[in-house]
XYZ file of C-alpha atoms in Angstrom:
476
model
C -81.077 121.031 108.295
C -82.423 120.984 104.749
C -86.030 121.786 103.907
C -86.640 118.200 102.701
C -85.219 116.739 105.940
C -87.367 119.116 107.966
C -90.483 118.159 105.970
C -89.782 114.459 106.396
C -89.130 114.878 110.096
C -92.441 116.691 110.470
C -94.245 114.068 108.384
C -92.721 111.252 110.412
C -93.789 112.869 113.655
C -97.327 113.554 112.384
C -97.796 109.996 111.137
C -96.515 108.518 114.382
C -98.817 110.718 116.451
C -101.918 109.791 114.438
C -101.171 106.180 113.493
C -98.792 105.071 116.248
C -95.017 104.680 116.239
C -95.376 101.037 115.209
C -96.763 102.115 111.821
C -93.856 104.301 110.706
C -90.182 103.463 110.203
C -87.075 105.338 109.062
C -84.735 102.519 110.074
C -82.007 102.170 107.447
C -82.513 98.412 107.151
C -86.239 98.877 106.590
C -85.663 101.616 104.013
C -83.197 99.384 102.153
C -85.665 96.467 102.185
C -88.272 98.682 100.498
C -85.951 100.328 97.954
C -86.833 98.161 94.942
C -88.923 95.338 93.551
C -87.599 92.426 91.454
C -87.272 94.564 88.329
C -84.197 96.323 87.002
C -85.674 99.742 87.816
C -83.191 102.010 89.593
C -83.038 101.236 93.305
C -84.062 104.148 95.530
C -84.794 104.344 99.237
C -88.190 105.733 100.200
C -88.276 108.733 102.540
C -89.928 106.525 105.154
C -92.085 103.403 105.285
C -95.687 103.398 106.500
C -96.769 99.938 107.707
C -100.510 99.862 108.503
C -101.813 96.821 110.351
C -105.442 97.117 109.247
C -107.396 98.410 106.251
C -108.661 101.277 108.419
C -105.098 102.337 109.222
C -104.193 102.200 105.523
C -107.113 104.478 104.625
C -106.282 106.852 107.462
C -102.633 107.048 106.365
C -103.632 107.780 102.762
C -105.944 110.564 103.901
C -103.123 112.178 105.846
C -100.611 111.833 103.014
C -103.100 113.287 100.541
C -103.763 116.350 102.700
C -100.022 116.937 102.937
C -99.570 116.398 99.180
C -97.013 113.693 99.922
C -96.407 111.168 97.145
C -96.614 107.494 98.107
C -95.745 104.199 96.428
C -97.801 101.193 97.513
C -95.854 97.971 98.043
C -96.951 94.372 98.349
C -94.491 91.483 98.172
C -92.075 93.433 95.917
C -92.070 90.593 93.370
C -93.095 92.743 90.392
C -90.941 92.896 87.274
C -92.084 96.263 85.887
C -90.715 98.631 88.534
C -94.153 99.657 89.750
C -93.278 99.186 93.438
C -89.801 100.723 93.289
C -89.820 104.175 94.953
C -89.278 107.260 92.865
C -87.877 110.600 94.039
C -89.487 112.090 97.165
C -91.877 109.202 97.733
C -92.742 107.432 100.950
C -93.587 103.728 100.785
C -96.702 102.085 102.157
C -96.143 98.394 102.851
C -99.249 96.212 103.143
C -97.356 93.231 104.569
C -98.888 93.523 108.053
C -102.431 93.505 106.666
C -102.490 89.718 106.323
C -105.580 88.580 108.210
C -108.055 85.986 106.993
C -111.363 87.548 107.994
C -113.996 85.040 106.899
C -114.027 81.617 105.258
C -117.309 80.332 103.830
C -116.627 76.611 103.638
C -120.128 75.964 102.306
C -120.218 78.396 99.406
C -116.472 78.378 98.723
C -115.490 82.012 99.265
C -112.894 83.620 101.500
C -112.429 87.206 102.670
C -108.817 88.267 103.220
C -106.720 91.361 103.710
C -104.482 92.453 100.864
C -101.147 91.647 102.507
C -101.796 87.912 102.818
C -99.312 85.982 100.696
C -100.542 83.653 97.986
C -98.878 80.682 99.678
C -100.543 81.437 103.027
C -103.923 81.605 101.305
C -103.358 78.359 99.422
C -102.297 76.463 102.552
C -105.226 77.760 104.605
C -107.969 76.816 102.151
C -106.434 73.492 101.141
C -106.404 72.396 104.788
C -110.213 72.522 104.623
C -110.700 70.888 101.249
C -110.775 74.012 99.073
C -108.419 75.341 96.425
C -107.366 78.781 95.192
C -106.176 78.050 91.642
C -103.911 81.044 90.981
C -100.302 79.885 91.258
C -97.038 81.732 90.646
C -93.373 80.985 91.244
C -93.307 83.898 93.720
C -96.163 82.377 95.765
C -94.188 82.607 99.023
C -93.658 86.365 98.691
C -96.335 87.840 96.425
C -99.421 89.220 98.129
C -103.068 88.829 97.174
C -103.610 92.587 96.852
C -100.703 92.846 94.444
C -101.973 89.834 92.485
C -105.239 91.724 91.960
C -103.581 95.081 91.256
C -101.587 93.491 88.419
C -104.254 90.961 87.362
C -101.818 88.078 87.821
C -102.112 84.977 85.650
C -99.713 82.062 86.141
C -99.741 78.513 84.790
C -103.397 77.526 85.276
C -105.162 80.224 83.286
C -106.196 77.758 80.590
C -108.742 76.322 83.038
C -109.324 78.795 85.862
C -108.690 82.194 84.300
C -106.658 85.157 85.582
C -107.002 86.954 88.912
C -109.850 89.050 87.509
C -111.888 85.849 87.224
C -111.251 84.868 90.845
C -112.216 88.113 92.617
C -115.843 88.467 93.674
C -115.530 91.625 95.749
C -113.066 94.029 97.259
C -112.513 97.073 99.419
C -110.397 99.965 98.148
C -108.945 102.958 99.945
C -108.853 105.938 97.600
C -106.046 108.473 97.624
C -107.916 110.870 99.917
C -108.677 108.117 102.443
C -112.218 107.451 101.254
C -113.106 103.763 101.652
C -114.944 102.192 98.721
C -116.649 98.998 99.933
C -117.551 96.498 97.206
C -117.480 93.270 99.229
C -119.727 91.272 96.918
C -119.862 87.533 97.690
C -121.938 86.185 94.826
C -121.134 85.368 91.201
C -124.298 86.902 89.785
C -124.654 90.589 90.609
C -126.276 92.928 88.082
C -126.652 96.024 90.234
C -124.893 98.462 87.944
C -121.295 99.097 86.948
C -118.877 96.557 88.441
C -116.556 99.146 89.975
C -114.039 96.643 91.291
C -112.916 96.004 87.719
C -111.495 99.539 87.622
C -108.939 98.561 90.245
C -107.996 95.061 89.079
C -104.984 95.449 86.801
C -104.710 99.216 87.411
C -101.363 98.806 89.237
C -102.466 100.881 92.208
C -102.775 104.215 90.410
C -106.499 104.596 91.200
C -106.661 103.279 94.754
C -105.204 100.805 97.225
C -106.859 97.393 97.392
C -107.158 96.576 101.109
C -109.546 93.595 101.343
C -110.789 90.977 98.865
C -113.511 88.359 98.544
C -112.143 85.456 96.521
C -113.800 82.560 94.735
C -112.519 79.070 95.564
C -112.707 75.681 93.858
C -112.997 72.228 95.447
C -109.499 70.968 96.178
C -108.143 68.599 93.511
C -106.618 65.468 94.967
C -104.827 64.195 91.884
C -102.580 65.768 89.263
C -101.290 64.135 86.100
C -98.370 65.488 84.105
C -96.958 64.752 80.675
C -94.232 66.120 78.409
C -94.895 66.141 74.673
C -92.427 66.542 71.812
C -93.921 68.353 68.819
C -92.811 68.897 65.260
C -94.121 72.455 65.007
C -96.076 75.230 66.667
C -99.043 74.296 64.497
C -98.947 70.804 66.005
C -98.981 72.374 69.483
C -102.151 74.305 68.671
C -103.803 71.132 67.375
C -102.802 69.287 70.553
C -104.176 72.031 72.784
C -107.513 71.991 70.968
C -107.684 68.197 71.187
C -106.879 68.146 74.911
C -109.381 70.888 75.663
C -112.033 68.799 73.955
C -111.122 65.530 75.661
C -109.906 66.635 79.121
C -112.186 68.837 81.255
C -109.515 68.644 83.984
C -106.818 70.233 81.778
C -105.182 72.964 83.879
C -101.811 73.766 82.286
C -100.334 73.800 78.801
C -96.801 75.221 78.919
C -94.917 75.639 75.647
C -91.119 75.676 75.270
C -89.162 76.064 72.063
C -86.024 73.975 71.483
C -83.658 76.855 72.347
C -85.244 77.191 75.768
C -85.062 73.426 76.385
C -81.372 73.343 75.447
C -80.618 76.224 77.807
C -82.700 74.623 80.574
C -80.840 71.344 80.277
C -77.487 73.123 80.369
C -78.159 75.370 83.357
C -80.096 72.777 85.351
C -77.846 69.822 84.474
C -80.971 68.047 83.220
C -80.999 65.003 80.965
C -82.557 65.187 77.486
C -86.129 63.941 77.866
C -86.192 62.136 74.508
C -83.609 60.376 72.365
C -83.962 63.017 69.631
C -84.715 66.716 69.883
C -87.869 68.410 68.594
C -88.654 72.018 67.618
C -91.299 72.497 70.321
C -92.212 70.899 73.653
C -95.344 71.124 75.794
C -95.907 70.340 79.464
C -99.487 69.217 80.023
C -101.122 68.971 83.446
C -104.563 67.940 84.657
C -106.017 68.488 88.132
C -108.918 66.421 89.419
C -110.156 63.822 91.898
C -109.981 60.453 90.136
C -106.428 59.178 89.829
C -107.151 56.124 87.704
C -109.878 57.699 85.561
C -108.064 60.940 84.773
C -104.727 59.270 84.126
C -106.478 56.929 81.712
C -108.181 59.882 80.021
C -104.854 61.700 79.638
C -103.081 58.629 78.293
C -105.867 57.892 75.831
C -105.876 61.487 74.588
C -102.113 61.426 74.084
C -102.257 57.997 72.396
C -104.792 59.458 69.980
C -102.442 62.407 69.367
C -99.557 60.013 68.653
C -101.634 57.911 66.273
C -102.687 61.024 64.372
C -99.132 62.429 64.220
C -100.032 65.452 66.318
C -97.153 64.677 68.703
C -93.840 62.979 67.986
C -93.200 61.489 71.425
C -94.686 61.595 74.929
C -93.618 60.997 78.511
C -96.413 60.575 81.066
C -95.253 60.975 84.665
C -95.775 57.807 86.693
C -94.973 59.384 90.061
C -94.616 62.718 91.820
C -90.863 62.551 91.235
C -91.471 62.075 87.504
C -93.759 65.099 87.455
C -91.175 67.212 89.267
C -88.530 66.152 86.765
C -90.791 67.250 83.905
C -91.568 70.622 85.497
C -87.855 71.145 86.229
C -87.269 72.083 82.570
C -89.775 74.945 82.771
C -88.769 76.055 86.253
C -85.138 76.757 85.352
C -86.339 80.158 84.141
C -85.304 81.788 87.442
C -81.719 80.602 86.999
C -81.750 81.624 83.342
C -82.880 85.132 84.273
C -79.912 85.419 86.618
C -77.411 83.944 84.154
C -78.432 86.223 81.268
C -78.370 89.539 83.154
C -78.398 92.289 82.019
C -81.236 91.018 79.863
C -84.316 92.105 77.987
C -87.229 90.034 79.331
C -90.629 90.125 77.650
C -94.075 89.107 78.846
C -96.316 89.727 75.862
C -99.810 88.693 74.835
C -100.360 87.487 71.290
C -103.278 86.066 69.316
C -102.519 82.384 68.902
C -102.740 82.735 65.129
C -99.863 85.248 65.193
C -97.576 83.620 67.762
C -95.568 81.349 65.483
C -94.870 84.182 63.043
C -93.786 86.410 65.934
C -91.346 83.787 67.241
C -89.898 83.099 63.793
C -89.505 86.800 63.004
C -87.944 87.703 66.348
C -85.604 84.711 66.342
C -84.348 85.627 62.872
C -84.070 89.340 63.644
C -82.343 88.986 67.012
C -79.959 86.244 65.889
C -78.901 88.406 62.948
C -78.646 91.664 64.900
C -77.258 90.243 68.156
C -75.524 86.943 67.298
C -73.561 86.762 70.565
C -76.588 86.900 72.830
C -78.970 84.108 73.808
C -82.613 84.368 72.730
C -85.115 82.040 74.401
C -88.857 81.555 73.797
C -91.432 79.942 76.108
C -94.922 80.656 77.379
C -98.484 79.724 78.290
C -100.094 78.762 74.986
C -103.602 78.425 76.380
C -103.866 82.134 77.182
C -101.652 83.598 74.430
C -98.915 84.647 76.871
C -95.426 84.400 75.361
C -92.126 85.061 77.146
C -88.924 86.044 75.370
C -85.627 86.267 77.235
C -82.670 87.874 75.444
C -79.235 88.628 76.875
C -76.810 89.392 78.337
C -76.331 92.971 77.131
C -73.521 95.143 78.467
C -74.850 98.068 76.432
C -78.133 99.619 77.593
C -78.630 101.122 74.140
C -78.579 97.677 72.546
C -81.042 96.363 75.103
C -83.380 99.257 74.379
C -83.157 98.448 70.658
C -84.238 94.882 71.425
C -87.238 96.237 73.336
C -88.223 98.471 70.440
C -87.901 95.617 67.943
C -89.972 93.238 70.049
C -92.737 95.651 71.014
C -93.131 96.945 67.466
C -93.527 93.359 66.299
C -96.111 92.795 69.056
C -98.049 95.786 67.742
C -97.969 94.415 64.192
C -99.245 91.078 65.501
C -102.195 92.724 67.232
C -100.953 91.772 70.685
C -100.236 93.561 73.955
C -96.867 94.505 75.442
C -97.671 93.040 78.864
C -99.718 89.926 79.598
C -98.840 89.325 83.259
C -96.403 91.723 84.888
C -97.949 95.099 84.095
C -96.512 98.326 82.732
C -95.050 100.005 85.820
C -92.247 102.351 84.865
C -90.216 99.875 82.804
C -92.665 99.565 79.883
C -94.375 102.936 80.084
C -92.759 104.413 76.973
C -94.153 101.529 74.905
C -97.741 101.651 76.185
C -98.889 103.522 73.056
C -98.153 100.380 71.034
C -100.964 98.559 72.861
C -103.406 101.270 73.910
C -104.881 104.055 71.776
C -104.559 107.756 72.679
C -108.264 107.741 73.511
C -107.839 104.850 75.937
C -104.818 106.426 77.589
C -106.637 109.731 77.867
C -109.581 108.070 79.611
C -107.231 106.286 82.013
C -105.635 109.628 82.840
C -109.064 111.212 83.415
C -109.960 108.400 85.822
C -106.664 108.951 87.616
C -107.369 112.679 87.940
C -110.905 112.033 89.153
C -109.889 109.588 91.874
C -106.503 111.103 92.767
C -106.546 114.808 91.807
C -103.331 115.558 93.721
C -101.470 112.732 91.909
C -100.041 111.349 95.148
C -100.739 107.635 94.594
C -98.274 105.536 92.563
C -97.576 108.520 90.332
C -95.550 108.034 87.174
C -96.575 104.377 86.845
C -98.558 102.833 83.999
C -99.530 106.189 82.446
C -97.301 109.238 82.383
C -98.186 112.244 84.500
C -99.797 115.173 82.673
C -97.303 117.385 80.849
C -96.028 120.165 83.085
C -96.743 118.398 86.392
C -94.088 118.730 89.040
C -92.212 115.632 90.122
C -92.967 116.485 93.742
C -96.016 117.935 95.366
C -94.849 118.048 98.952
C -96.441 120.904 100.868
């Protein structure tokens, strides 16, 4: 029996004795299910999977793992695209899936307290049944977990109105690497009692601590949505339209932008009909959420009529039914199929100042078409929050794909943007982090990591690199 097998056998036995057999698994099927997230990071089985049922069990397990010097990767719904939840060598996995309780629902003040393993879809269904609304929405809603949404500061399609996850979290509880529980279960919007420590953990990708419970802010449930598809002559026209709709439509919730190459690919892969008789350079899906069907539809139609009269848009389709709205959103939602069709691909999720976005798209389209003429290069994104997606592929050569990444991220740096707007850094984008964060910022992040996790056991090697000279394993 090898030393590693002996150590794992001892660890398994110790965890089962102190947490219960139900909390630990070495079943091959379970290990395979926790071997990777949705990214292209190399698949690797964890040594074992710890499955706490409560926040207390999660903290207890972390304390034990820390004392043993055992590295652990924290896993939510495994829907991440940056490799942050994919196990690395000699790691055990901690799955939060069983920690899915709804602990308290304030139906008067509009807050809810949940455990981190609750899925986004479960949360949405629960609050909507009682007339409330959690506005974050992602395509992975059925799998992604609320704790992971906070750990990556998830955004989605409705940021233009409701903000990102950071704007929706009032309080939280965090288990630190040594098992210490940090309780910050604030339930009010106004709280000026010192440093807002929860912000350290939102978007930190689990390297500082494990989010176990959250207090979330809700909105009254909208009862009506209105959707429209706009054809635009240029990106500049899209920015004018967004400004106009923000001014005229308080209920504006989504403004999704798609360039003509994306629309052509969407129509081909989804067998979708052209929405207009002639094509346009840019398209926008507009959505409002509110309570007055007649009043808000009229407001949307009047705003778009004004945009047509002033040559801001070339043509418009306003959905007259739920089926119409679904047909409009179908163009945007083909992205999942496109990701599969273009593998192996380079997929980008970048943040750009709106003033620099058009130049970025033009430059990258010209550069990539010239350098890689046989690949497909598609552009789409959330204009209201400066989040642009670029999908380029397929690439049989990993070297070529890496060149695409370097080209894109260098251009992001020149534009004053960030290399990740939604999906985080993980392991996939770590080598490019210096293009968005200064050495001083990275150094401070590393100091915080060392302060809160001195043994480097928690999500090591993600987001920021480990200090030079550190061992890849600290098993004792």
